mmCIF file of C-alpha atoms and ligand atoms in Angstrom:
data_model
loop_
_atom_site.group_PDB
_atom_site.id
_atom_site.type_symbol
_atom_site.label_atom_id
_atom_site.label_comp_id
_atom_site.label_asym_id
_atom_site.label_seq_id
_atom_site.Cartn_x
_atom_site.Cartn_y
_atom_site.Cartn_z
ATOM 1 C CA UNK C 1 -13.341 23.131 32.139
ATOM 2 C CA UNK C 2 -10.761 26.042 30.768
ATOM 3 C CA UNK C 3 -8.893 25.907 33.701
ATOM 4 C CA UNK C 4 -9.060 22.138 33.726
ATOM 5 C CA UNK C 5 -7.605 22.252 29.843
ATOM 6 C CA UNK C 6 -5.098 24.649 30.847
ATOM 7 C CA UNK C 7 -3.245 22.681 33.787
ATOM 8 C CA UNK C 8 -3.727 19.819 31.459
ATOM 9 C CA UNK C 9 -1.409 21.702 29.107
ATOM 10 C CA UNK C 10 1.163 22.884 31.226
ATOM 11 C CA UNK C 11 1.220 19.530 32.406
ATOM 12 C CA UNK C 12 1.245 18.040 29.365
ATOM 13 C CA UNK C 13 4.369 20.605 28.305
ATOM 14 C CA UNK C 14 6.317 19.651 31.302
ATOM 15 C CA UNK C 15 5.803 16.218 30.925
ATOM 16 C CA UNK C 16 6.936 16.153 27.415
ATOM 17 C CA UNK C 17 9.908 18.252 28.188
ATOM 18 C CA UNK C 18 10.991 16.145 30.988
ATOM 19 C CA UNK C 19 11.099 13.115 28.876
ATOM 20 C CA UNK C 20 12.985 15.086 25.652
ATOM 21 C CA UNK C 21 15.527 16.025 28.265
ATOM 22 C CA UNK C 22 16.254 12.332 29.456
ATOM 23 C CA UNK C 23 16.174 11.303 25.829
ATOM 24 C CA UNK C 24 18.819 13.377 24.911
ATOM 25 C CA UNK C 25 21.233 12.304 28.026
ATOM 26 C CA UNK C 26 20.915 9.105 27.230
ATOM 27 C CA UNK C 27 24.095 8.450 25.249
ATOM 28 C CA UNK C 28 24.058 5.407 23.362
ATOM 29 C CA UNK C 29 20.583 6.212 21.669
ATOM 30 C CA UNK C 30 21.063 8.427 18.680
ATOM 31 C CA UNK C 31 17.455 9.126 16.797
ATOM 32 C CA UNK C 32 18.887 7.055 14.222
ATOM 33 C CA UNK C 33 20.921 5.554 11.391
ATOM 34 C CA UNK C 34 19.049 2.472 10.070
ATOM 35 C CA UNK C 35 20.337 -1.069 11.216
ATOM 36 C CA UNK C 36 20.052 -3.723 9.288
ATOM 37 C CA UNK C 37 20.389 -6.223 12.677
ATOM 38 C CA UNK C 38 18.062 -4.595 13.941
ATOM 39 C CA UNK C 39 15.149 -4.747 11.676
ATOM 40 C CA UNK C 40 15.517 -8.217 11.362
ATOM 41 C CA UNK C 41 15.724 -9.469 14.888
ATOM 42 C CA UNK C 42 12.709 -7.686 15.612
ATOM 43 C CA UNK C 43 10.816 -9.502 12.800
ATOM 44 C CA UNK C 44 11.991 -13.045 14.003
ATOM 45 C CA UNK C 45 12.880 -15.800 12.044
ATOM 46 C CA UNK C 46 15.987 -14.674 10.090
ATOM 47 C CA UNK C 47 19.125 -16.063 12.887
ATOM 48 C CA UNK C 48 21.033 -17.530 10.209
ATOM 49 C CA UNK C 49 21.113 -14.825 8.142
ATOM 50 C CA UNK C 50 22.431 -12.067 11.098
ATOM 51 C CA UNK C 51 24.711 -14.555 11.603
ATOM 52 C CA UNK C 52 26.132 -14.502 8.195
ATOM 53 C CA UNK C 53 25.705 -11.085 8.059
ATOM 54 C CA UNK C 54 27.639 -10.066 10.879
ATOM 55 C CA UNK C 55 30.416 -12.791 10.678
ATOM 56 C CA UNK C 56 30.908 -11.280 6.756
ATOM 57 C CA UNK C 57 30.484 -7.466 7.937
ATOM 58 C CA UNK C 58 27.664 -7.436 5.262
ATOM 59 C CA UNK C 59 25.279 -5.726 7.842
ATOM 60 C CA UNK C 60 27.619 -2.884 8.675
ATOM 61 C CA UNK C 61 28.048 -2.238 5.229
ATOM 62 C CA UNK C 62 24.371 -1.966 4.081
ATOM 63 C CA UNK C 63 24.244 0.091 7.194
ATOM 64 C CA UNK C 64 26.911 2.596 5.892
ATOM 65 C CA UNK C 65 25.388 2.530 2.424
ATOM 66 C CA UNK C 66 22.046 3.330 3.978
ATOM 67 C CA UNK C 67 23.774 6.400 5.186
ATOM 68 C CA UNK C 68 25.865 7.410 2.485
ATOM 69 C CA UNK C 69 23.329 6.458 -0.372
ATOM 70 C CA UNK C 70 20.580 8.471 -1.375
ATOM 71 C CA UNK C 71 18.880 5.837 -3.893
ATOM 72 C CA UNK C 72 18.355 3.106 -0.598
ATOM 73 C CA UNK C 73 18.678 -0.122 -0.491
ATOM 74 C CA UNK C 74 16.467 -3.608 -1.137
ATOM 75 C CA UNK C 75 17.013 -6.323 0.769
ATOM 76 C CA UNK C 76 15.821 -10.005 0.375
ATOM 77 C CA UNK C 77 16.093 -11.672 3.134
ATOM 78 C CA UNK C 78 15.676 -15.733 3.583
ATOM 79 C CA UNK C 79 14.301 -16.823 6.544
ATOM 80 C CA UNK C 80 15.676 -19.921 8.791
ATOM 81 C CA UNK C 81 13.232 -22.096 6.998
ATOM 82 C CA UNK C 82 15.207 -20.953 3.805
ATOM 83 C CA UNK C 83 18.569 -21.911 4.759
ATOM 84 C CA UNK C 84 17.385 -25.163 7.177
ATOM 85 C CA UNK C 85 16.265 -26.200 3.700
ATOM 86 C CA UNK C 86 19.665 -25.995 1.571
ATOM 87 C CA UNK C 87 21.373 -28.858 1.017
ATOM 88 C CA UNK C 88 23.737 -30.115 3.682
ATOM 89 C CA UNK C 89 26.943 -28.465 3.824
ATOM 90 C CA UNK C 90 26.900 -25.825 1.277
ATOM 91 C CA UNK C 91 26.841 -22.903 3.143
ATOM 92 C CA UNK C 92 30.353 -24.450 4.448
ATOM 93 C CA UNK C 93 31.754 -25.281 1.654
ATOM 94 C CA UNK C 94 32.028 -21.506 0.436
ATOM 95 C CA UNK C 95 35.018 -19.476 1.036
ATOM 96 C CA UNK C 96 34.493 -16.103 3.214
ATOM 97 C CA UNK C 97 34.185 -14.036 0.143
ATOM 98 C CA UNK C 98 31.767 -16.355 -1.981
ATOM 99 C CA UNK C 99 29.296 -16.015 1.530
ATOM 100 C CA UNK C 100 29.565 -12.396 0.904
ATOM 101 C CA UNK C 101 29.045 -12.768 -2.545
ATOM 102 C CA UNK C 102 26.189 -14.975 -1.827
ATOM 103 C CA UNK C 103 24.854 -11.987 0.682
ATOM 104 C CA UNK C 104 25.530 -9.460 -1.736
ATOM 105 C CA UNK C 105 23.279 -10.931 -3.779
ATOM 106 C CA UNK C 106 20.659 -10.573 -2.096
ATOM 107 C CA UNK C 107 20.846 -6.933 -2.119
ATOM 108 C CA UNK C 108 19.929 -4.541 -4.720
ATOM 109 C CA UNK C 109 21.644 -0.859 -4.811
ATOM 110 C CA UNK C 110 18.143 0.956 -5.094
ATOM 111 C CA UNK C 111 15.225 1.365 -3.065
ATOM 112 C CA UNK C 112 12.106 -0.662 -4.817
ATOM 113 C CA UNK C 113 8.478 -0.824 -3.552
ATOM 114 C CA UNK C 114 6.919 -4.036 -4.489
ATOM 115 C CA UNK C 115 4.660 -2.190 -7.308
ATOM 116 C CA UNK C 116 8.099 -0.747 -8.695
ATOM 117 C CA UNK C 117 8.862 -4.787 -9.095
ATOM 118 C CA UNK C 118 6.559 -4.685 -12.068
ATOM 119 C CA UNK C 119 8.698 -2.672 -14.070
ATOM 120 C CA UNK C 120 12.118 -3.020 -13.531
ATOM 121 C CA UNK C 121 13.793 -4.698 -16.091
ATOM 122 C CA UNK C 122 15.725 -8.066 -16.059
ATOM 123 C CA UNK C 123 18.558 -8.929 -15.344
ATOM 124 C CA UNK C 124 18.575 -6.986 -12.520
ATOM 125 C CA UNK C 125 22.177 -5.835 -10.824
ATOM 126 C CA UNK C 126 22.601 -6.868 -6.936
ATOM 127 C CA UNK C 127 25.774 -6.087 -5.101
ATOM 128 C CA UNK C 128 27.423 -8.833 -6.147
ATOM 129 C CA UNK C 129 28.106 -7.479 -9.125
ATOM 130 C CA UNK C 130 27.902 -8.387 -12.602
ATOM 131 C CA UNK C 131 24.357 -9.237 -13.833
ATOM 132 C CA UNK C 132 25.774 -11.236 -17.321
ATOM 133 C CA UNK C 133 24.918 -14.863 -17.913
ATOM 134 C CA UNK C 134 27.019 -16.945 -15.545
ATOM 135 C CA UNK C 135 27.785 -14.228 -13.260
ATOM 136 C CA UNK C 136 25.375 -12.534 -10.808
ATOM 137 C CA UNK C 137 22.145 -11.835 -13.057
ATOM 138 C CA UNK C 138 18.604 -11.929 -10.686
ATOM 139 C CA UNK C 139 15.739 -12.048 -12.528
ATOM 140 C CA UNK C 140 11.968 -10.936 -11.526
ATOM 141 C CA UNK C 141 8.686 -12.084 -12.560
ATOM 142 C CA UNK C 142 5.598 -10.529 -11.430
ATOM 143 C CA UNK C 143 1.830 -11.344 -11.458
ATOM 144 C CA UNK C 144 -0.894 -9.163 -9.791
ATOM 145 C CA UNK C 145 0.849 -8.630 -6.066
ATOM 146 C CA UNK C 146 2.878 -11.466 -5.926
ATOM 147 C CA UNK C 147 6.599 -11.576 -6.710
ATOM 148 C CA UNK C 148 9.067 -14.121 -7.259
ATOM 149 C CA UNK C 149 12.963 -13.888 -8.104
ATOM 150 C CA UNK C 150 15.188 -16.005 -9.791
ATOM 151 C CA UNK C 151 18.990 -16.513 -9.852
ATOM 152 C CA UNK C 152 19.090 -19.069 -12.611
ATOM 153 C CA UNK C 153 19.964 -21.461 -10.292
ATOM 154 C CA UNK C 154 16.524 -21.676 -8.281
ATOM 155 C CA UNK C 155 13.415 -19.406 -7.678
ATOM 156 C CA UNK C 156 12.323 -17.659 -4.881
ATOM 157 C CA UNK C 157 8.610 -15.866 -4.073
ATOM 158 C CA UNK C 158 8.481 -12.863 -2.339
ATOM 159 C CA UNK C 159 6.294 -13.438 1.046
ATOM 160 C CA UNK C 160 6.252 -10.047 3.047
ATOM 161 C CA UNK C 161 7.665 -6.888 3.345
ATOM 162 C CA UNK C 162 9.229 -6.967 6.692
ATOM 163 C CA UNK C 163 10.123 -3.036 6.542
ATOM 164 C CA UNK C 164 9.906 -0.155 4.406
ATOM 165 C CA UNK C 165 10.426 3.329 4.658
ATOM 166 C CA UNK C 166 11.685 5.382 1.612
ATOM 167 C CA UNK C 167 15.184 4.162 1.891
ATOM 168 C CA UNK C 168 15.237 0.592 2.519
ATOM 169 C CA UNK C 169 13.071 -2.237 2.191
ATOM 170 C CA UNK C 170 13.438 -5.696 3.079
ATOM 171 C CA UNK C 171 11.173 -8.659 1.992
ATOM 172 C CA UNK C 172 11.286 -12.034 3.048
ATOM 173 C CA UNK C 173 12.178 -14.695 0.650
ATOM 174 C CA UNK C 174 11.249 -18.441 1.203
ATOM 175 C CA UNK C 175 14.549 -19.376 -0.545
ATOM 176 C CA UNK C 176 18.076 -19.099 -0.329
ATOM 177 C CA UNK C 177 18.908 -17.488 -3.701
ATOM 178 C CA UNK C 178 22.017 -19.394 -5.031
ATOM 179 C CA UNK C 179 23.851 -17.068 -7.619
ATOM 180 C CA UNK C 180 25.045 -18.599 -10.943
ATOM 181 C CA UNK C 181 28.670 -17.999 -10.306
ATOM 182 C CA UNK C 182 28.947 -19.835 -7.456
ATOM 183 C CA UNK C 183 26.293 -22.604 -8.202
ATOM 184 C CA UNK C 184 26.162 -22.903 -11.496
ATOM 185 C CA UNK C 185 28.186 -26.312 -11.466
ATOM 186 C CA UNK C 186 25.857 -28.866 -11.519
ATOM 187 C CA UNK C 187 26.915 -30.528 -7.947
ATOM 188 C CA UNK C 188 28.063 -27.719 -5.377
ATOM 189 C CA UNK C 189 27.140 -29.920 -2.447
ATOM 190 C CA UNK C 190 29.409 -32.449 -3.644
ATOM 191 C CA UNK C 191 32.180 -29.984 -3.426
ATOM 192 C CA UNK C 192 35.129 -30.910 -1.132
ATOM 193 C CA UNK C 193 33.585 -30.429 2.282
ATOM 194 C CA UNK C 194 36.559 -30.563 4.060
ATOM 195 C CA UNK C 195 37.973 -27.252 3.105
ATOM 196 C CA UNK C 196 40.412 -25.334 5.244
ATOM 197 C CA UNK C 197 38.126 -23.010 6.162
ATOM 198 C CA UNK C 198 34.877 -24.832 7.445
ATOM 199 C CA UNK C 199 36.634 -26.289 10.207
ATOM 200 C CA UNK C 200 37.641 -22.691 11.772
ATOM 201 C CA UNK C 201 34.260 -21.426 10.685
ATOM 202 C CA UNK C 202 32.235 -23.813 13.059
ATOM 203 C CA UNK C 203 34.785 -23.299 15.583
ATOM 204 C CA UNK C 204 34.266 -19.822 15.721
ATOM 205 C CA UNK C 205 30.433 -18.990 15.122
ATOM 206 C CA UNK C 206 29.186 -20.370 18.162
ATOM 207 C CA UNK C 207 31.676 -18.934 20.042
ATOM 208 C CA UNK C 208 31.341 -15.565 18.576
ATOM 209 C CA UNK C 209 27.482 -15.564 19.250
ATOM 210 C CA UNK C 210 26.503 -15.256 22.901
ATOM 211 C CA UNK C 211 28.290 -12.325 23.697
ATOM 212 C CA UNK C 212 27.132 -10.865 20.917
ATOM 213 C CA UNK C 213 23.123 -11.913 21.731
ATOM 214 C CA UNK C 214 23.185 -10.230 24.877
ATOM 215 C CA UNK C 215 24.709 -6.689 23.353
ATOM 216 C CA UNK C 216 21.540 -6.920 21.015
ATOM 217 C CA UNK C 217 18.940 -7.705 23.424
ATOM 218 C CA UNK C 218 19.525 -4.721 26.113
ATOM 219 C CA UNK C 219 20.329 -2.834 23.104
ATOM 220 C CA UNK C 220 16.937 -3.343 21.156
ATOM 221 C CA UNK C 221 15.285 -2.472 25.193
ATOM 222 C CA UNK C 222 17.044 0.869 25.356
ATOM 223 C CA UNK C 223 15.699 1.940 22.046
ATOM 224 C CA UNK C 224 12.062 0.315 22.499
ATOM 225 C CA UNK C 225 12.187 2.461 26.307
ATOM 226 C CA UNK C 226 12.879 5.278 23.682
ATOM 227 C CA UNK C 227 10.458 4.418 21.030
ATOM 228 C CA UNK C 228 8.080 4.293 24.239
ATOM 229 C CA UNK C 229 9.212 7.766 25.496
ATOM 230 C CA UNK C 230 8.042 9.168 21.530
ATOM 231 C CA UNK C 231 5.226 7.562 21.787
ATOM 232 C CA UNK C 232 3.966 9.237 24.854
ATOM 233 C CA UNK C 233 5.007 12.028 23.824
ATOM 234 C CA UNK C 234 2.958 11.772 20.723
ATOM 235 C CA UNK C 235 -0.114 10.467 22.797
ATOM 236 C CA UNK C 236 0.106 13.981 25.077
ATOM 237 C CA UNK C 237 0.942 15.774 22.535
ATOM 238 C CA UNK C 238 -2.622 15.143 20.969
ATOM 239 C CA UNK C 239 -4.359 15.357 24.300
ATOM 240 C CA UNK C 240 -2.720 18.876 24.441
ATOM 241 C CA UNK C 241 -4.089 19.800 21.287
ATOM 242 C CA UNK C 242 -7.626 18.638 21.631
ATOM 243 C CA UNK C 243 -7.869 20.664 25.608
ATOM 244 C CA UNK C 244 -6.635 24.069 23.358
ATOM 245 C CA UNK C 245 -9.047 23.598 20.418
ATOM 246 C CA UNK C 246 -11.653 23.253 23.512
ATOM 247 C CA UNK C 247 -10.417 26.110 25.337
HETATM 248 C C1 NAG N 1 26.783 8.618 8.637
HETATM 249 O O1 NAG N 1 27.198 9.720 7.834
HETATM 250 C C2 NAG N 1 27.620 10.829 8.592
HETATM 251 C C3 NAG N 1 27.892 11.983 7.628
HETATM 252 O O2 NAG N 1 28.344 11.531 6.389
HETATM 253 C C4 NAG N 1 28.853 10.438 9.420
HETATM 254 O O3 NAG N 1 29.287 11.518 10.181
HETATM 255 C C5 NAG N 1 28.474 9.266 10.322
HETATM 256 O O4 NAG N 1 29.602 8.831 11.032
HETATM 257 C C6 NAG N 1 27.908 8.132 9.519
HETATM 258 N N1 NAG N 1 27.410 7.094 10.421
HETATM 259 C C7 NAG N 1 27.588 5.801 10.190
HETATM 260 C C8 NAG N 1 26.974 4.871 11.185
HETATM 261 O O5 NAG N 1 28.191 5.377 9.220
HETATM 262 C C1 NAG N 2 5.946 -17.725 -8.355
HETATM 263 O O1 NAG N 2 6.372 -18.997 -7.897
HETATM 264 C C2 NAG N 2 5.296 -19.802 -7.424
HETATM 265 C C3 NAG N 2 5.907 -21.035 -6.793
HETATM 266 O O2 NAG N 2 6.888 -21.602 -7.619
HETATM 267 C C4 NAG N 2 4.377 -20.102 -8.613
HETATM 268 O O3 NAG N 2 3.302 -20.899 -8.189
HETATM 269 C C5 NAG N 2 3.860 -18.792 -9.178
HETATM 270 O O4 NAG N 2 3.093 -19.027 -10.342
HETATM 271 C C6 NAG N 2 5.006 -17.866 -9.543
HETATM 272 N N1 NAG N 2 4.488 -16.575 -9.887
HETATM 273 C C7 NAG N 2 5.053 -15.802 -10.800
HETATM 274 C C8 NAG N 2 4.438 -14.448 -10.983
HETATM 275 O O5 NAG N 2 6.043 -16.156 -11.444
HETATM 276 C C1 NAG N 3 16.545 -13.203 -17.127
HETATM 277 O O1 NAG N 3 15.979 -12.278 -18.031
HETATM 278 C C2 NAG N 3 16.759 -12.066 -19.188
HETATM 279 C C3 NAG N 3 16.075 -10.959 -19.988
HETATM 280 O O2 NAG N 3 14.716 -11.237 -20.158
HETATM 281 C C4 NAG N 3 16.878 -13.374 -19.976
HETATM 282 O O3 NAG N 3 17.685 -13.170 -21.120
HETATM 283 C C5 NAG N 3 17.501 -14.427 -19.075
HETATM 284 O O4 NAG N 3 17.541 -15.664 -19.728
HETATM 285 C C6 NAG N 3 16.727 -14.565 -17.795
HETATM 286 N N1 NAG N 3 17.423 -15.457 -16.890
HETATM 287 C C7 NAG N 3 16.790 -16.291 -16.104
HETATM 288 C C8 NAG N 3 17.646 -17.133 -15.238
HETATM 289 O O5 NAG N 3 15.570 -16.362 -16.061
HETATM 290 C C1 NAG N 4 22.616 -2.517 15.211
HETATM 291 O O1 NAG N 4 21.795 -3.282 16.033
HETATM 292 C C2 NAG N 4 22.463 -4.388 16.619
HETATM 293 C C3 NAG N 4 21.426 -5.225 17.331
HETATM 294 O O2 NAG N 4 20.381 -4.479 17.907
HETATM 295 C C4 NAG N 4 23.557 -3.854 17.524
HETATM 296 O O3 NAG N 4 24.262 -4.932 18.091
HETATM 297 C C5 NAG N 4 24.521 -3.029 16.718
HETATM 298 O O4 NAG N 4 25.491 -2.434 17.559
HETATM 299 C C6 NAG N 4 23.778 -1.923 15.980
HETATM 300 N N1 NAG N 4 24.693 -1.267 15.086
HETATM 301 C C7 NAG N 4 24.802 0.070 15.010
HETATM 302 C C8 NAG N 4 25.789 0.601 14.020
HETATM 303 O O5 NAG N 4 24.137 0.810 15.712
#
């Protein structure tokens, strides 16, 4: 049985060094920054949003405040359902910077657990900017665990957290929140539609996409092979430890 435990080991410590060695030639998988994209295509259900979040560079600049911030980031994010249900047209009748306005707003410049929600106190700021009446003020109402936000404009509940760790956290919202400073006119779908830059924006997006798609997807493998390789190494790691107690 000792000698069992002991090749075991060695085993074990050959294994785990083999597959530390292969992690670290690997070169386009460093251990980590945290990405945005990322997070949410693995949770499903948020296209539009990485969409708008890439097209605006939102996502690569919540992932270089993730890595230059030390007070983390929330994120609400609105799933497809969200923006399916918007009113027809809005999202292209904003100009580039009121859709990263819009995104911005969804984003506050601290890291909150849902409990913190309870006692923060409104208006809260997002990265839009100013949180006075009329501009960018969010607003959150709690009650036991559940959690809604609201832009003035329209109110959204909190459903899930789709990650945390102590630097970011993103929830899904079932709404799209619509910021007073863009939407605070009474009509904004009734806006001229036809503005110069719709046209180009539909021209482009789809365009733009696949490529992009199939980056993401052999991507996301490479790390999951990773994540895999961790894993195991975790699993032996334990079955090492149990054969030495028992030696
Ligand atoms: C993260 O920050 C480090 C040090 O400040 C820098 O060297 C690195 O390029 C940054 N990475 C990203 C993805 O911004
Ligand atoms: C959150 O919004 C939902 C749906 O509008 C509502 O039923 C619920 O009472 C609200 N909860 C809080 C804490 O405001
Ligand atoms: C948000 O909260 C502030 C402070 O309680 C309040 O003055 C303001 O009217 C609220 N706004 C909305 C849209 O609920
Ligand atoms: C983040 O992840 C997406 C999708 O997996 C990928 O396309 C992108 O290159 C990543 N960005 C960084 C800075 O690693």
């Amino acid at each position: 049985m000792k000698l069992f435990s002991l090749f075991l080991l060695i085993f074990v410590l050959l294994f785990s060094t083999k597959t530390l060695a292969q992690t670290l030639a690997q070169p386009p998988a460093p251990a980590g920054p945290t990405n945005i994209t990322k997070i949410l295509e693995k949770a499903g259900q948020f296209t539009t949003l990485i969409r708008l979040m890439k097209t605006t560079q939102v996502a690569d600049q919540i992932n270089t405040a993730l890595n230059n911030s030390n007070q983390g980031l929330t994120v609400f994010a609105p799933t497809d359902n969200a923006f399916s249900s918007l009113k027809a047209g809005i999202l292209n009748s904003l100009s580039d910077q009121e859709k990263v306005s819009l995104l911005q707003f969804h984003i506050l410049p601290n890291f909150l657990t849902m409990s913190q929600f309870q006692t923060v106190s409104n208006p809260l700021r997002t990265q839009a900017g100013d949180s006075v009446d009329g501009e960018f003020p969010l607003n959150v109402t709690t009650s036991g665990n559940q959690v809604n936000v609201s832009s003035g404009v329209n109110d959204a509940t909190v459903a899930n957290t789709i990650y945390t760790d102590n630097q970011l956290a993103v929830y899904e919202v079932d709404k799209v929140l619509l910021p007073l400073k863009i939407f605070a006119s009474p009509a904004p779908a009734s806006a001229p539609s036809p503005s110069p830059s719709s046209p180009n924006l539909k021209k482009k997006t789809p365009v733009a996409d696949s490529p992009v798609a199939g980056v993401d997807a052999s991507a996301a493998t490479g790390k999951d092979v990773l994540a895999m390789h961790g894993i195991l190494q975790m699993v032996a790691f334990g079955v090492a430890m149990v054969a030495t107690l028992r030696l």
